[in-house]
Short mmCIF file of C-alpha atoms in Angstrom, two decimals:
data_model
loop_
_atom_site.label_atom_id
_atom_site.label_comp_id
_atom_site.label_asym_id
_atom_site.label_seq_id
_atom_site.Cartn_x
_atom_site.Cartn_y
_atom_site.Cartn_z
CA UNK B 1 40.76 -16.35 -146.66
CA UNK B 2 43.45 -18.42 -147.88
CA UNK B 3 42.29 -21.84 -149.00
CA UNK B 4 42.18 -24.82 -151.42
CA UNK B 5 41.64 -23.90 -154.97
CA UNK B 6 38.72 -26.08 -156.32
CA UNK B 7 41.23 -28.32 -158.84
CA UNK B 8 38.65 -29.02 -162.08
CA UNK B 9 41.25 -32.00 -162.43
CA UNK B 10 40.04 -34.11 -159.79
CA UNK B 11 37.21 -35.66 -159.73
CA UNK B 12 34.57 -35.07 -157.00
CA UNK B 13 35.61 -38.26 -155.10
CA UNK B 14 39.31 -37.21 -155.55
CA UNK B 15 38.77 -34.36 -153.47
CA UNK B 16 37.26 -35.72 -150.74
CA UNK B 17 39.22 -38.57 -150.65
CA UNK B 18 42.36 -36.10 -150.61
CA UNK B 19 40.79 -34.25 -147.71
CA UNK B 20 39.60 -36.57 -145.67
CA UNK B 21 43.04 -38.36 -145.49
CA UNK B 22 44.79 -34.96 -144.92
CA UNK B 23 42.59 -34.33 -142.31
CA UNK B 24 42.48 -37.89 -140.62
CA UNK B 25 46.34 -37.66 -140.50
CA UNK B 26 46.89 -34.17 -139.06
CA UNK B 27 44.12 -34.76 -136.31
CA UNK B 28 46.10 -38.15 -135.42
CA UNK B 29 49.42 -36.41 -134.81
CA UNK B 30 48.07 -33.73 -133.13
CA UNK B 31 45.63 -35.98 -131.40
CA UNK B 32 47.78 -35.62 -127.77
CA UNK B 33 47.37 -31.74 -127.79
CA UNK B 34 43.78 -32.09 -128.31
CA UNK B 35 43.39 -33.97 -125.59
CA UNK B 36 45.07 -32.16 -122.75
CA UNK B 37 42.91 -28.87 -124.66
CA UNK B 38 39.72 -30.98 -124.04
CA UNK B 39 40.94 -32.67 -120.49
CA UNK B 40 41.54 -28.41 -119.71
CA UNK B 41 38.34 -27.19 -120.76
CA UNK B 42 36.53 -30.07 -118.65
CA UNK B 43 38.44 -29.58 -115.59
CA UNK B 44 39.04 -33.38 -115.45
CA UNK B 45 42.94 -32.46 -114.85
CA UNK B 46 42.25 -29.41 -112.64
CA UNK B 47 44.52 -29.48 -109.71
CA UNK B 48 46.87 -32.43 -111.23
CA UNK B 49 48.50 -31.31 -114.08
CA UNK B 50 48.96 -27.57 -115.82
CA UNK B 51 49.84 -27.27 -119.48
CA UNK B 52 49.70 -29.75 -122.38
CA UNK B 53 53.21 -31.66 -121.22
CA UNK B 54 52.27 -32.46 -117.86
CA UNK B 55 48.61 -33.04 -118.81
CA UNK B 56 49.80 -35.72 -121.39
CA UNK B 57 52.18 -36.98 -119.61
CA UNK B 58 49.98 -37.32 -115.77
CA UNK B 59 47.62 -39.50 -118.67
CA UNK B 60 50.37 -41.62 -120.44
CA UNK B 61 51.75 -42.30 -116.46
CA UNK B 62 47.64 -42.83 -115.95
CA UNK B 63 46.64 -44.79 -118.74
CA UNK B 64 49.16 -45.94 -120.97
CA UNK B 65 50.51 -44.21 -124.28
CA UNK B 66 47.36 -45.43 -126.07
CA UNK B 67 45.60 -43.03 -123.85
CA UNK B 68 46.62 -40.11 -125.45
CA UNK B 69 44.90 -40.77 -128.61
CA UNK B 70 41.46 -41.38 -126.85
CA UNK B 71 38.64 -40.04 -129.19
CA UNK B 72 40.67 -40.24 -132.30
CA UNK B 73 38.88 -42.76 -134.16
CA UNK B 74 35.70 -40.89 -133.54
CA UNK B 75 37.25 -38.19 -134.62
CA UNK B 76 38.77 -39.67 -138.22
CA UNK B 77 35.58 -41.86 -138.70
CA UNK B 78 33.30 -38.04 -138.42
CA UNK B 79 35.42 -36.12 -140.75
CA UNK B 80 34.30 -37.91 -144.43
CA UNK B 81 30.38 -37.41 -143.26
CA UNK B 82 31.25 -34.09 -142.26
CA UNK B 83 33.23 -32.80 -144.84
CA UNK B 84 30.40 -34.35 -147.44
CA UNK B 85 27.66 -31.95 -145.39
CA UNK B 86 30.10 -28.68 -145.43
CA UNK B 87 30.55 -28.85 -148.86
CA UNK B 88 26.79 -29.66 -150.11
CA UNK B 89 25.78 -26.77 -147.42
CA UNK B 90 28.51 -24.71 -148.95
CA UNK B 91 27.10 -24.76 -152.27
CA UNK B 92 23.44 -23.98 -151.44
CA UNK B 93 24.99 -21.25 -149.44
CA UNK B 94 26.75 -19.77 -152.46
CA UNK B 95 23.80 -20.39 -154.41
CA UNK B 96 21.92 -18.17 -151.31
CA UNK B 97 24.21 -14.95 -151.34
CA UNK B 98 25.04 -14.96 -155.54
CA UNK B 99 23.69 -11.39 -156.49
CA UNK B 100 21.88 -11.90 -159.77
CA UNK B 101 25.36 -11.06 -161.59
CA UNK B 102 26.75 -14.56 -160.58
CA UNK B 103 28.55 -12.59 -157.51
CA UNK B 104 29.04 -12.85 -154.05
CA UNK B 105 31.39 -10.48 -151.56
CA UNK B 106 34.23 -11.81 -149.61
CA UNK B 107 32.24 -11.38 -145.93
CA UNK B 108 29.17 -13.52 -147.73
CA UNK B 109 31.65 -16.21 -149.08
CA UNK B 110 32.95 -16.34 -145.45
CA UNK B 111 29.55 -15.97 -143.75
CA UNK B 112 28.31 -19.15 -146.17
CA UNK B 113 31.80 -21.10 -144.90
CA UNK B 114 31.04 -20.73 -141.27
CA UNK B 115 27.03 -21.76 -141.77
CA UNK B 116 28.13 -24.74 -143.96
CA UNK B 117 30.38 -25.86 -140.88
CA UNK B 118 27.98 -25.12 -138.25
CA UNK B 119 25.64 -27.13 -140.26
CA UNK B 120 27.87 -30.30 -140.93
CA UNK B 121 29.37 -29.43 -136.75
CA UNK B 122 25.39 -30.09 -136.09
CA UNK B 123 24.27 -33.04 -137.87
CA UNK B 124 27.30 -35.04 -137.41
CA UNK B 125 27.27 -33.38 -133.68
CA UNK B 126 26.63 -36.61 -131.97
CA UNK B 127 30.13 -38.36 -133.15
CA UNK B 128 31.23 -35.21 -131.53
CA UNK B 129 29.79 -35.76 -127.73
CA UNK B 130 31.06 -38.93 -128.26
CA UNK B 131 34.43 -38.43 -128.19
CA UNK B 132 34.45 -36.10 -126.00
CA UNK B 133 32.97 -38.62 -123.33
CA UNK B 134 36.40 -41.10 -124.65
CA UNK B 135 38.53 -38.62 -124.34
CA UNK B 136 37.65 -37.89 -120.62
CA UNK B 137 36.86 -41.73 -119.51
CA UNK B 138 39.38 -43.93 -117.96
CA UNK B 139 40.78 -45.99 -120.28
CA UNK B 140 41.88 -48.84 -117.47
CA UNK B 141 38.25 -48.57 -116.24
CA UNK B 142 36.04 -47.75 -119.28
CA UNK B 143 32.61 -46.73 -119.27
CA UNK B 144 32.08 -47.13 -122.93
CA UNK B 145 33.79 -49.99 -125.01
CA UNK B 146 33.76 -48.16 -128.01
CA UNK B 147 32.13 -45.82 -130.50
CA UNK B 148 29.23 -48.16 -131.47
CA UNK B 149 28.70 -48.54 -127.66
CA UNK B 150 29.13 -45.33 -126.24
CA UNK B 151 26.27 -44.23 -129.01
CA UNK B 152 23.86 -46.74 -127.65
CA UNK B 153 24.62 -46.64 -123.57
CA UNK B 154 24.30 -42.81 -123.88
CA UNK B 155 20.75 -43.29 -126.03
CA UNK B 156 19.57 -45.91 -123.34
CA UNK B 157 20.45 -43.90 -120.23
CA UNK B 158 20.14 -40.63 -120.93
CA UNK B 159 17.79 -40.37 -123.94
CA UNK B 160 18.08 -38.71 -127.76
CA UNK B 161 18.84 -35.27 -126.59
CA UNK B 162 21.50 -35.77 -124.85
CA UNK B 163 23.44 -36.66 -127.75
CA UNK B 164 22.91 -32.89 -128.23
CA UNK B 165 23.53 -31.68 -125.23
CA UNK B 166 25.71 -28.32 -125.74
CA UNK B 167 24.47 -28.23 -129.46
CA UNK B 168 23.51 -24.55 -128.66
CA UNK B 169 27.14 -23.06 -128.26
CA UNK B 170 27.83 -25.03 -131.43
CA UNK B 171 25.54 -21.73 -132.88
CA UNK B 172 26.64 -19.40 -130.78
CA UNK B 173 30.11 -19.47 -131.38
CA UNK B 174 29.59 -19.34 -135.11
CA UNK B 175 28.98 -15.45 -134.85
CA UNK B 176 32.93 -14.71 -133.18
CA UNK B 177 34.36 -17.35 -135.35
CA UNK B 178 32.41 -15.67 -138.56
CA UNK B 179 33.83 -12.03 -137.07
CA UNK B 180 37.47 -13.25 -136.40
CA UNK B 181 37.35 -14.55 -139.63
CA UNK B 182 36.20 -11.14 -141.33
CA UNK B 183 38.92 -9.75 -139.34
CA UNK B 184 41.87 -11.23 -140.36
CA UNK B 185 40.77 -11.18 -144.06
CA UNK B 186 40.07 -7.30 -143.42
CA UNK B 187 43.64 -7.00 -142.84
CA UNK B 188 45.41 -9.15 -144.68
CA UNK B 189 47.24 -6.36 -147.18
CA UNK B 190 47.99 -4.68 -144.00
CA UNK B 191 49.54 -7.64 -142.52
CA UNK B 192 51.55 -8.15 -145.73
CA UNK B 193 52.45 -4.51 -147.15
CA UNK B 194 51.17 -5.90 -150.56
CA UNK B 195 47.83 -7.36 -152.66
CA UNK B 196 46.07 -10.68 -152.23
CA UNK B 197 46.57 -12.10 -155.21
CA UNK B 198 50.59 -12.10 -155.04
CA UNK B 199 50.70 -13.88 -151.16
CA UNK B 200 53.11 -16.65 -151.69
CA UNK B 201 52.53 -20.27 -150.47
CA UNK B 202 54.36 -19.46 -146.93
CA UNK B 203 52.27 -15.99 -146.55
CA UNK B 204 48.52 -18.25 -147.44
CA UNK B 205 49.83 -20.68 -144.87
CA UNK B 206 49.84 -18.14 -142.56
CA UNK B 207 47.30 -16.79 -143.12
CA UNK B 208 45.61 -19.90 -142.20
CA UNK B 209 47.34 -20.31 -139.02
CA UNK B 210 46.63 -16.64 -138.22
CA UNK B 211 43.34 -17.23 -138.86
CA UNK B 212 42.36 -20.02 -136.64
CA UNK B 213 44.62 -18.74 -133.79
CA UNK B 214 41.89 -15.40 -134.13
CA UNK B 215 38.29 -17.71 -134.47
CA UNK B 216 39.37 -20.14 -132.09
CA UNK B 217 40.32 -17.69 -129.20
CA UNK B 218 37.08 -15.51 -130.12
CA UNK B 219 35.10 -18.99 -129.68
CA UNK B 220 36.75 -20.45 -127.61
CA UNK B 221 34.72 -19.64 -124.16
CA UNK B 222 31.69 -21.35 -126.22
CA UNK B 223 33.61 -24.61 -126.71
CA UNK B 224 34.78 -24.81 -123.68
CA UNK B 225 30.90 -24.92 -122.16
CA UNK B 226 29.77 -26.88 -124.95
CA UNK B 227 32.59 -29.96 -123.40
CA UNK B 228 31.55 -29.29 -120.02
CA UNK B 229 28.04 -29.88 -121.28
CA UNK B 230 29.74 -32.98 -123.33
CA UNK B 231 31.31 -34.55 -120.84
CA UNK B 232 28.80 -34.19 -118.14
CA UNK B 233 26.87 -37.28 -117.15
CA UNK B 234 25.28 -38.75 -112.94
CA UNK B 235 26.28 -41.71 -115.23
CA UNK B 236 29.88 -41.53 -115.55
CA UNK B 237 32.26 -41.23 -112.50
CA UNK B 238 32.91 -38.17 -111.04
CA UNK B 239 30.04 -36.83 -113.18
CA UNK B 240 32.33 -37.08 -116.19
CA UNK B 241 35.08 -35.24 -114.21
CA UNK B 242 33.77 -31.69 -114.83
CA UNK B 243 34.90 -28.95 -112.44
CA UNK B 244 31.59 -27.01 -112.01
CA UNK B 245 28.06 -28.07 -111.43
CA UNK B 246 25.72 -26.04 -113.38
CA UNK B 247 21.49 -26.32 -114.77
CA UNK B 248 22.42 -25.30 -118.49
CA UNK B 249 24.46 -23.50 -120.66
CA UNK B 250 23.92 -20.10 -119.19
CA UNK B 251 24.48 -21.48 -115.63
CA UNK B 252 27.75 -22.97 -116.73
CA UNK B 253 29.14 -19.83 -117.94
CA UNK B 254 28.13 -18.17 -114.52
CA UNK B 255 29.43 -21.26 -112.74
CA UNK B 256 32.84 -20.73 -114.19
CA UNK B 257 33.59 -17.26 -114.18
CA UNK B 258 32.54 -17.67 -110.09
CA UNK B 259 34.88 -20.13 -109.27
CA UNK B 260 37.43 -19.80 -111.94
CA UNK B 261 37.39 -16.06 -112.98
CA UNK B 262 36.95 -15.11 -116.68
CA UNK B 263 40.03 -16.75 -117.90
CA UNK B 264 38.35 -19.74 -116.65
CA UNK B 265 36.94 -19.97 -120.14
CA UNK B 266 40.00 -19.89 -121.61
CA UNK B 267 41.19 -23.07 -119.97
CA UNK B 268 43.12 -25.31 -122.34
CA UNK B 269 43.57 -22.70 -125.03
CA UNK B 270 47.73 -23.03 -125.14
CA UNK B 271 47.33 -26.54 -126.44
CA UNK B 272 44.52 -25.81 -129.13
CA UNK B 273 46.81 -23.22 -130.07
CA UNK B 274 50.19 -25.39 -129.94
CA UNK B 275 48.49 -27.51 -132.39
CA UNK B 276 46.95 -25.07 -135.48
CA UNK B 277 50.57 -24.74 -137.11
CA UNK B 278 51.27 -28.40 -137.32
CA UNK B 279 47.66 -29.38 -137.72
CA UNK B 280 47.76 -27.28 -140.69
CA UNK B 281 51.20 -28.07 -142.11
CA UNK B 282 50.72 -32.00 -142.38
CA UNK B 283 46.81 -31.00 -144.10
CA UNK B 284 48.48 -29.36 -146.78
CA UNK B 285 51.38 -31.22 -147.60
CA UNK B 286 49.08 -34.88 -147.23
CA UNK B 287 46.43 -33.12 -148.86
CA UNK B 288 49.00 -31.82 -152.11
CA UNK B 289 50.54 -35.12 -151.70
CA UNK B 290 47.33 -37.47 -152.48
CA UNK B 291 46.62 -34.67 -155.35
CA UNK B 292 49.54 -34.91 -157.20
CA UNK B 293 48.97 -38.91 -156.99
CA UNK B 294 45.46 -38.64 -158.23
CA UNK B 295 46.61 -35.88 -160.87
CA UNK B 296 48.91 -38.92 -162.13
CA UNK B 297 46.82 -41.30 -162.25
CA UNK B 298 44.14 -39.05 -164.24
CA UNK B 299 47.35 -38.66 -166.86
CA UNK B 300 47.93 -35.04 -165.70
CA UNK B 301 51.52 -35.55 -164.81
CA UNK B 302 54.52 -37.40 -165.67
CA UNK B 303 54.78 -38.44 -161.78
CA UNK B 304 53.64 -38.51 -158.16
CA UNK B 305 56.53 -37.33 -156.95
CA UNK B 306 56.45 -33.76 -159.26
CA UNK B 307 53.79 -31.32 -160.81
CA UNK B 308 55.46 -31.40 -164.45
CA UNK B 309 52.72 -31.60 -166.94
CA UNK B 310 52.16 -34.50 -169.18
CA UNK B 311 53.39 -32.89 -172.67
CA UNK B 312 50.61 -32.74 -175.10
CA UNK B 313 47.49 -33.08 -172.07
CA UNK B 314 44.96 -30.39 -172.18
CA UNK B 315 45.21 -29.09 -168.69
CA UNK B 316 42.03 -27.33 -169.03
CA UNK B 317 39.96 -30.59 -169.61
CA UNK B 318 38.29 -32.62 -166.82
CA UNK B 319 38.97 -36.07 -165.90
CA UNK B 320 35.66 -37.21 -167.69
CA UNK B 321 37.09 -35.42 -171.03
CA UNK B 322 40.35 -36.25 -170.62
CA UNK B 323 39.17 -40.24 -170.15
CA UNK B 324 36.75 -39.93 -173.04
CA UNK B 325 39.26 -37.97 -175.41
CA UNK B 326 42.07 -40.29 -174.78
CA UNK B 327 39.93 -43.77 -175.86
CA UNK B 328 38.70 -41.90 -178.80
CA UNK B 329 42.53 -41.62 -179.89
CA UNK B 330 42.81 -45.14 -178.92
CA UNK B 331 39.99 -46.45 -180.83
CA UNK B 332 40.91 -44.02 -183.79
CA UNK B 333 44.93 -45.66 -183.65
CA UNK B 334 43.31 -49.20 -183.58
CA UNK B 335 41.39 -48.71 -186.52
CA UNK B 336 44.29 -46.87 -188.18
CA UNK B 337 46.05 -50.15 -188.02
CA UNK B 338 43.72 -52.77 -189.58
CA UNK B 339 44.31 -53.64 -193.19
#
């Protein structure tokens, strides 16, 4: 699967700086699509607005254009944590599936990507909840005042475990998204009439998009249980706003399918999907953005604005090397100089 080339040129800190900023601005302008996708898969709108327009704009009438970016400052704050827990689970993963020839198959590298994210999905899980009970409270008449707040009224009234309530699906949809993902690498040089290795930039893109349109529909029943689970609450009003009443996860899914057919847990699907292409077109272009700024400030490049190579730089040496290499040129020209 297409994705970000580990750049030996940036530091550790680089990258996840780079990352998390990519990510923190492509979930804030896409932040109005996931909420009418979340708002769906609750039910909260059910019966007053169909499809992501009239969805955002029955909450903007509602609420107030602040309202459609309920949940997003959860949802920025989670993604540094998160991203630090993929990628050390990612590693011991690797580690896990390396034959004793330093190898490891395409369907292991993707079965150690999806356990790393289920991993980081679970401990960071409760940031998770908590948006989703933002996202589906009245802003004008708020149950929760904030993050910090939410975090403790939920742990007061309903106890620990409900700040995992749903954690289950969280698992259970890790085995479609895992499949979808073997599946679209599978066919990849069908797709394309040609071999990996010569996809341009446009054709790994899509690949991308392609692939999170397939693991998002195949999970997407799962997440749509896990935010009724999320959002439910005798706490909040209206129960939170969800459509069903159900005992537990399994009731839930029966719950739906009676009242809502199958395609019931597809609800909200059209705006998760609306949002994967420019979700993942600002997360690239931030993301090679803040690299090229980083690669210029480790003396990599002539400029931010460009990837031409600093004449002379050894390309192949990391930051550390480079920084070390260039005072021992320093110190060697100062001493050069001295009578």
């Amino acid at each position: 699967m297409a994705t970000w080339r580990r750049d030996s040129r940036l530091t550790g800190s680089q990258r996840l700086l780079c990352a998390g900023l990519a990510g923190a601005l492509s979930l804030s302008l896409t932040a109005p699509l996931e909420l009418a996708a979340v708002l769906a898969q609750v039910g909260a709108m059910r019966g007053h607005a169909r499809g992501p327009w009239a969805t955002g704009l029955q909450v903007w009438r509602a609420e107030g254009p602040r309202a459609l970016w309920k949940g997003n400052g959860v949802a920025c704050l989670r993604l540094f944590p998160c991203s630090a827990v993929q990628l050390a689970a990612y590693r011991k993963f690797v580690i896990l599936f390396t034959d004793d020839l330093g190898r490891i198959s395409q369907w292991s590298s993707i079965m150690a990507g999806s356990l790393a994210g289920m991993v980081s999905t679970i401990v960071t899980y409760p940031t998770d909840l908590i948006k989703t009970r933002l996202i589906v409270q009245n802003m004008l008449e708020p149950s929760y005042k904030g993050i910090l707040h939410a975090l403790a009224t939920i742990y007061q009234q309903e106890g620990f475990l409900a700040l995992y309530r749903g954690v289950s699906l969280t698992v259970l949809g890790a085995l479609p998204f895992s499949a979808g993902s073997l599946l679209v690498y599978m066919n990849l040089e069908k797709i394309w009439n040609g071999p990996r290795d010569r996809f341009s930039l446009l054709q790994n893109f899509a690949n991308v998009c392609l692939a999170a349109a397939v693991t998002q529909t195949l999970s997407f029943p799962f997440d749509t249980v896990k935010r009724k689970m999320q959002a439910h609450s005798p706490y909040l009003p209206h129960c939170g706003g969800v459509d069903v009443h159900f005992s537990g996860a399994v009731d839930c899914f029966r719950q739906i399918i009676k009242t809502q057919g199958m395609l019931g847990l597809w609800n909200g699907l059209t705006a998760n999907l609306l949002k994967i292409v420019p979700y993942f077109g600002v997360m690239f272009s931030t993301f090679e953005f803040c690299k090229r700024i980083c690669l210029y400030q480790n003396g990599y490049i002539v400029s931010p604005l460009s990837y031409k190579l600093t004449p002379g730089v050894d390309q192949s040496l990391k930051p550390q090397e480079l920084r070390e290499l260039k005072k021992f040129f320093k110190t060697r020209t100062l001493k050069s100089k001295k009578p």
